[in-house]
C-alpha positions in Angstrom: 12.0 34.0 -52.2 14.4 31.6 -53.6 16.8 32.5 -50.8 14.2 31.4 -48.2 13.5 28.3 -50.1 17.0 27.4 -50.7 17.6 28.1 -46.7 14.8 25.3 -46.4 16.3 23.1 -48.6 19.5 23.1 -47.0 18.3 23.0 -43.6 16.3 19.4 -44.5 19.5 18.2 -46.3 21.0 18.5 -42.9 18.6 16.8 -40.8 18.4 14.2 -43.6 22.1 13.9 -43.3 21.8 13.8 -39.3 23.3 10.9 -38.3 21.0 8.5 -36.1 22.7 9.5 -32.7 22.8 12.9 -33.1 19.3 12.5 -34.0 18.7 11.0 -31.0 20.3 13.3 -28.6 18.2 16.0 -29.8 15.0 14.0 -28.6 13.6 14.3 -25.1 14.5 11.4 -23.1 11.7 8.8 -22.3 10.6 8.8 -19.0 11.4 5.5 -17.4 8.8 2.8 -15.8 10.4 3.5 -12.3 10.7 7.5 -12.7 6.6 7.5 -13.8 6.0 5.3 -10.3 8.4 8.1 -8.7 6.4 10.6 -9.7 3.0 8.9 -9.0 4.3 8.4 -5.2 5.8 12.3 -4.7 2.7 13.5 -6.2 0.6 11.8 -3.7 2.9 12.0 -0.7 4.1 16.0 -0.9 1.2 17.7 0.2 0.8 15.7 3.0 4.1 14.9 4.2 5.5 19.0 3.2 2.5 20.0 5.5 2.0 17.7 8.5 5.8 18.2 9.1 5.5 22.1 10.0 2.5 21.3 11.6 -0.1 22.3 8.8 -2.1 19.6 7.4 -5.0 20.0 9.3 -4.9 23.6 8.2 -4.3 23.4 5.0 -5.7 19.9 3.7 -8.7 20.4 1.6 -11.1 17.8 2.8 -14.3 15.7 1.4 -16.3 13.3 3.1 -18.9 11.0 2.1 -22.6 12.5 1.1 -23.6 9.8 3.8 -20.5 10.2 6.3 -21.6 9.3 9.6 -21.3 11.7 12.9 -17.7 10.8 13.9 -15.4 13.3 15.3 -14.6 14.3 11.6 -10.5 15.1 11.8 -10.2 11.1 11.5 -9.9 12.2 8.2 -5.7 13.4 9.1 -5.1 9.9 10.7 -6.5 8.3 7.4 -4.8 10.3 5.2 -1.1 10.3 7.0 -1.4 6.2 7.8 -2.2 5.1 4.7 -0.1 6.9 2.6 2.7 6.0 5.5 1.7 1.9 4.5 2.2 2.8 0.9 5.5 4.6 0.8 7.4 3.1 3.4 9.3 0.3 1.8 10.5 3.3 -0.8 11.4 5.6 1.9 13.7 2.6 3.3 15.9 2.5 0.3 19.7 4.4 1.2 20.4 7.5 0.1 21.6 8.4 -3.2 22.2 11.2 -5.5 19.9 10.8 -8.4 16.7 12.7 -8.1 14.7 10.1 -7.2 17.0 10.1 -4.1 16.8 13.0 -3.3 12.8 13.3 -3.5 13.2 10.2 -1.4 15.1 11.8 1.4 13.6 14.6 1.7 9.9 12.5 1.9 11.7 10.8 4.9 12.6 13.6 6.3 9.0 15.0 6.4 8.0 11.7 7.7 10.1 11.6 10.5 8.9 15.4 11.5 5.3 14.0 10.8 5.1 11.1 13.2 6.7 13.5 16.0 4.1 15.8 15.5 1.3 13.3 15.0 1.5 12.3 18.5 2.9 16.0 20.2 -0.1 17.3 22.4 1.3 20.7 21.4 1.5 20.2 17.5 -1.4 21.6 15.9 -1.1 18.3 13.6 -1.7 15.8 16.9 -3.9 13.2 15.6 -7.0 12.7 17.4 -6.1 9.3 19.0 -8.7 7.9 21.0 -11.6 10.1 19.6 -13.4 6.8 17.8 -13.6 3.3 16.9 -11.8 4.3 13.1 -8.7 5.3 14.9 -8.6 1.7 15.5 -7.8 1.1 11.8 -5.6 4.0 11.1 -3.6 3.2 14.0 -2.9 0.2 12.9 -2.1 2.0 9.3 0.7 3.7 11.3 1.7 0.8 12.7 2.2 -1.0 9.9 4.3 1.7 8.2 6.9 1.0 11.2 6.5 -2.4 10.2 7.6 -2.3 6.6 10.4 0.1 7.3 11.1 -0.3 10.8 15.1 0.7 10.7 14.1 3.8 8.1 11.0 4.9 10.5 10.9 3.6 13.4 14.4 3.4 14.8 15.2 7.1 14.3 12.5 8.5 16.0 13.3 10.2 19.4 12.6 8.0 22.6 9.7 10.4 24.0 8.1 10.1 20.6 8.4 6.0 20.6 6.7 6.0 24.3 3.7 8.6 23.1 3.3 5.9 20.1 3.4 2.6 22.5 0.8 4.5 24.9 -1.4 5.7 22.3 -1.3 2.5 20.7 -2.0 0.7 23.9 -5.0 3.1 24.9 -6.9 2.1 21.5 -7.7 -1.4 23.6 -10.5 0.3 25.0 -12.1 -0.4 21.0 -13.8 -3.8 20.4 -12.9 -4.6 17.0 -16.3 -5.5 15.1 -16.5 -9.4 14.2 -15.0 -9.1 10.5 -11.4 -7.7 8.7 -11.2 -5.3 12.2 -9.8 -8.1 13.9 -6.5 -8.0 12.0 -6.3 -4.2 12.8 -5.7 -5.0 16.4 -3.2 -7.4 15.6 -1.0 -5.5 13.7 -0.6 -2.9 16.4 -0.4 -5.6 19.1 2.2 -7.5 17.4 4.1 -4.4 16.6 4.0 -3.8 20.7 5.7 -7.0 21.0 8.4 -6.6 18.5 9.0 -3.0 19.1 8.4 -3.3 23.1 8.7 -6.5 24.2 6.7 -9.7 25.1 5.5 -8.4 28.1 3.9 -5.5 26.7 1.8 -6.6 24.2 -2.0 -8.6 25.0 -1.5 -12.1 23.1 -5.2 -12.6 23.3 -5.9 -9.9 20.4 -3.0 -12.1 18.4 -4.4 -15.2 19.2 -7.9 -14.8 18.8 -7.1 -12.9 15.3 -4.9 -15.6 13.6 -7.6 -18.4 15.2 -10.6 -16.5 13.1 -8.5 -15.5 9.9 -8.0 -19.5 10.0 -11.9 -20.2 10.1 -12.6 -17.4 7.7 -9.9 -18.6 4.8 -12.3 -19.8 1.9 -10.3 -21.1 -0.1 -7.8 -20.3 -3.1 -6.5 -17.3 -1.8 -10.0 -15.8 -0.5 -11.3 -14.5 3.2 -14.3 -14.6 4.1 -15.1 -10.4 5.8 -16.2 -12.3 8.9 -18.7 -15.5 8.9 -19.9 -14.6 5.5 -18.4 -14.3 2.5 -18.4 -10.6 0.0 -17.3 -10.6 -3.4 -15.1 -7.5 -2.8 -11.2 -6.1 -2.1 -11.2 -6.8 1.6 -9.1 -9.6 1.1 -6.7 -7.4 -0.8 -7.0 -4.2 0.9 -6.6 -5.8 4.8 -6.0 -9.8 4.9 -2.8 -11.1 3.3 -0.7 -7.8 4.1 -1.7 -7.6 7.7 -2.1 -11.4 8.4 1.7 -12.1 7.2 2.8 -9.1 9.1 1.0 -9.9 12.3 2.6 -13.5 11.5 6.3 -12.2 10.9 6.2 -9.4 14.1 5.4 -13.1 16.4 8.6 -14.8 14.7 10.7 -11.9 15.0 9.7 -11.6 18.8 10.2 -15.2 19.5 6.7 -15.5 20.9 6.1 -18.9 22.7 2.6 -20.1 22.2 0.8 -23.0 21.7 1.1 -21.4 17.5 3.7 -22.4 15.2 3.9 -19.1 13.4 7.0 -19.8 11.1 4.1 -22.8 9.4 1.3 -20.3 10.0 3.1 -17.8 8.0 4.4 -20.3 5.5 0.6 -21.3 4.6 -0.5 -17.3 4.5 2.2 -16.4 2.0 1.0 -19.5 -0.5 -1.9 -18.0 0.0 -0.9 -14.6 -1.1 0.8 -16.1 -3.6 -2.6 -17.7 -5.5 -4.1 -14.5 -4.7 -1.6 -12.3 -6.8 -2.0 -15.0 -9.5 -5.9 -13.8 -9.6 -5.0 -10.3 -9.4 -2.7 -10.0 -12.1 -5.6 -12.2 -14.4 -8.1 -9.7 -13.5 -5.9 -6.8 -15.3 -7.3 -6.9 -18.7 -5.1 -6.0 -21.7 -6.3 -1.9 -21.4 -5.1 -1.8 -17.9 -8.1 -2.0 -16.4 -9.2 -4.3 -13.5 -13.3 -5.4 -11.9 -15.1 -2.8 -10.2 -16.8 -4.7 -7.2 -18.0 -4.5 -3.8 -17.9 -1.8 -1.5 -14.9 1.1 -0.8 -14.1 0.8 -4.6 -12.2 5.1 -4.0 -9.1 2.7 -2.5 -8.5 2.4 -6.3 -5.1 0.2 -6.8 -5.3 -0.8 -3.2 -7.1 -3.7 -5.0 -4.2 -4.8 -6.2 -2.0 -4.6 -2.9 -0.9 -8.5 -2.4 0.3 -8.3 -6.1 2.4 -5.8 -4.7 3.4 -7.3 -1.5 4.5 -10.3 -3.8 6.8 -8.1 -5.8 8.0 -6.2 -3.0 8.7 -9.3 -0.8 10.5 -10.6 -4.3 7.9 -14.0 -3.5 5.7 -13.7 -6.6 4.8 -17.2 -7.9 6.6 -18.8 -10.8 3.6 -18.3 -12.9 4.4 -14.8 -12.4 7.6 -12.6 -14.1 8.7 -9.7 -12.9 8.5 -7.8 -16.2 4.7 -8.7 -16.9 3.8 -7.8 -13.0 5.4 -4.3 -13.5 3.9 -3.7 -16.8 0.7 -4.9 -15.8 0.7 -2.6 -12.9 2.2 0.5 -14.5 -0.6 0.1 -17.2 -3.1 0.2 -14.3 -1.0 3.3 -13.4 -1.6 5.1 -16.3 -5.4 4.1 -17.1 -6.2 5.6 -13.3 -3.7 8.2 -12.8 -3.2 10.1 -16.5 -7.0 10.3 -18.1 -9.3 11.2 -15.1 -8.2 13.9 -12.0 -8.0 12.5 -9.1 -6.9 15.2 -7.2 -8.5 18.4 -6.2 -6.9 22.1 -6.3 -5.0 22.1 -3.2 -3.0 18.5 -4.3 -5.2 16.4 -2.0 -7.1 13.1 -3.5 -11.0 13.1 -4.5 -13.4 11.0 -3.7 -14.0 8.4 -6.9 -12.6 5.4 -8.4 -11.4 6.8 -11.5 -11.3 10.4 -11.3 -13.6 12.1 -8.7 -16.9 10.2 -8.2 -18.0 11.4 -5.1 -21.4 8.9 -5.4 -19.0 5.9 -4.8 -18.5 6.9 -1.3 -19.7 4.6 1.5 -21.1 6.4 4.9 -17.5 6.1 6.0 -15.5 7.0 3.1 -13.6 10.8 3.3 -11.1 11.7 0.8 -8.5 10.2 3.7 -9.1 7.1 3.5 -8.0 7.0 -0.5 -4.5 7.4 0.5 -4.8 3.5 0.4 -4.2 3.6 -3.2 -0.4 4.3 -2.0 -0.6 0.5 -1.4 0.0 -0.5 -4.7 3.1 1.6 -4.6 5.3 -1.3 -2.4 7.6 -2.6 -5.3 9.4 1.2 -5.3 11.2 -0.7 -2.1 13.0 -2.6 -4.8 16.4 -0.6 -5.8 16.4 0.7 -9.4 18.9 -2.4 -10.3 16.6 -5.0 -9.0 15.3 -7.2 -12.0 11.8 -6.1 -11.2 12.7 -2.3 -12.6 15.7 -3.5 -15.0 14.1 -6.7 -17.2 12.2 -6.3 -20.0 8.4 -5.9 -19.8 6.2 -8.7 -20.6 2.8 -9.1 -21.7 0.7 -10.4 -18.8 -2.1 -13.2 -18.6 -5.1 -11.4 -20.4 -2.7 -9.8 -22.8 -1.7 -13.3 -24.2 -5.3 -14.6 -23.5 -6.9 -11.9 -25.3 -4.0 -11.8 -28.1 -3.9 -15.6 -29.3 -0.6 -16.2 -27.0 0.1 -19.1 -24.7 -0.5 -18.5 -21.6 -0.6 -20.8 -18.2 -3.9 -22.4 -17.1 -5.2 -21.3 -13.6 -5.8 -24.4 -10.9 -7.0 -24.3 -7.6 -4.4 -24.0 -5.0 -5.0 -26.2 -2.1 -3.4 -26.0 1.3 -0.2 -28.2 1.9 1.2 -26.9 5.5 -1.2 -28.4 8.4 -0.9 -26.7 12.0 -1.9 -27.9 15.1 -1.4 -26.2 18.8 1.9 -27.2 20.0 0.2 -28.3 23.6 
């Protein structure tokens, strides 16, 4: 007994005398914020891309559909899964290879993605997507095109010529679908402007791009918000679709050197300022606890509601009122609140219908669990390298933390357009 007590006392003496640095070495290394983001991206992407690279996504994906799902071909779930996932992680996969654990994961995902792109347009592959099965394909083909836009050199250029031609053919065949008088116009313009950039100005449908630009301008209601068609709805479609796809449409036309009535650079600069204002609004929506308002339809898209904030961070165009440290801290807090508490994945590793957890009652009539991969759009800042200030600067309190904590915080105010555009002839 005395020997045991002596041993315990000796152990305590050693621990007390141990240098602080030695004690720290015995602690488990704390996960960085970037490592946490990468963990979320891997968890979301690995089951999809590993299966699809082998032509086994349609065989192995555990699917889920809204209780009120309509009578369209249910195989649209696979195009929704692939297109929306790739639109979100494309910036990350575009980073160069390195020998880090993250770099190895990223390289593996890119290799799987390139094989998946090939399978998705190969009629002989079990994972050939249902191109042209319904108007819904127009939506998710746009997200596939968007992934090529966001990582052109890493994901489009390496594809073989046969695969590229197949994509261009499938994209053009979707012209048979007339988009409804809503945000769907941007799905057409994203596809057509990508064709202009990738295949040349003789190949794209100029009218679909021009009409979209004019309608989006008509639907702008101020302070960063767009109406989803002629009537404004208080939802997140300004986040889900408008800002990103409008900027990308305009940039594609600039890259393609299109000569039309529109001064695309002026339109782009004005749209960028609107997106910056909306990023301010979204940052202010994030509570000190890492929650944000659950409003409107399509709430199971989860963190896609914050896409413009993530986009401005990735573009390195955050407005002066928003620092890298506060935006990273705010988005990370939301991720922890969204993904750590509730189970958002089914037992096969695929996303489930819900906002924070499995909540099938949140589904709209068009929702399936492929739709939900739009939440990956919040991951775009991973496209900034690990040594970028977005990742290396100190975390800072975001606006609501300051406001509710009695700290000084910037006042909000209306942003008016200050760029005027006129038809060139």
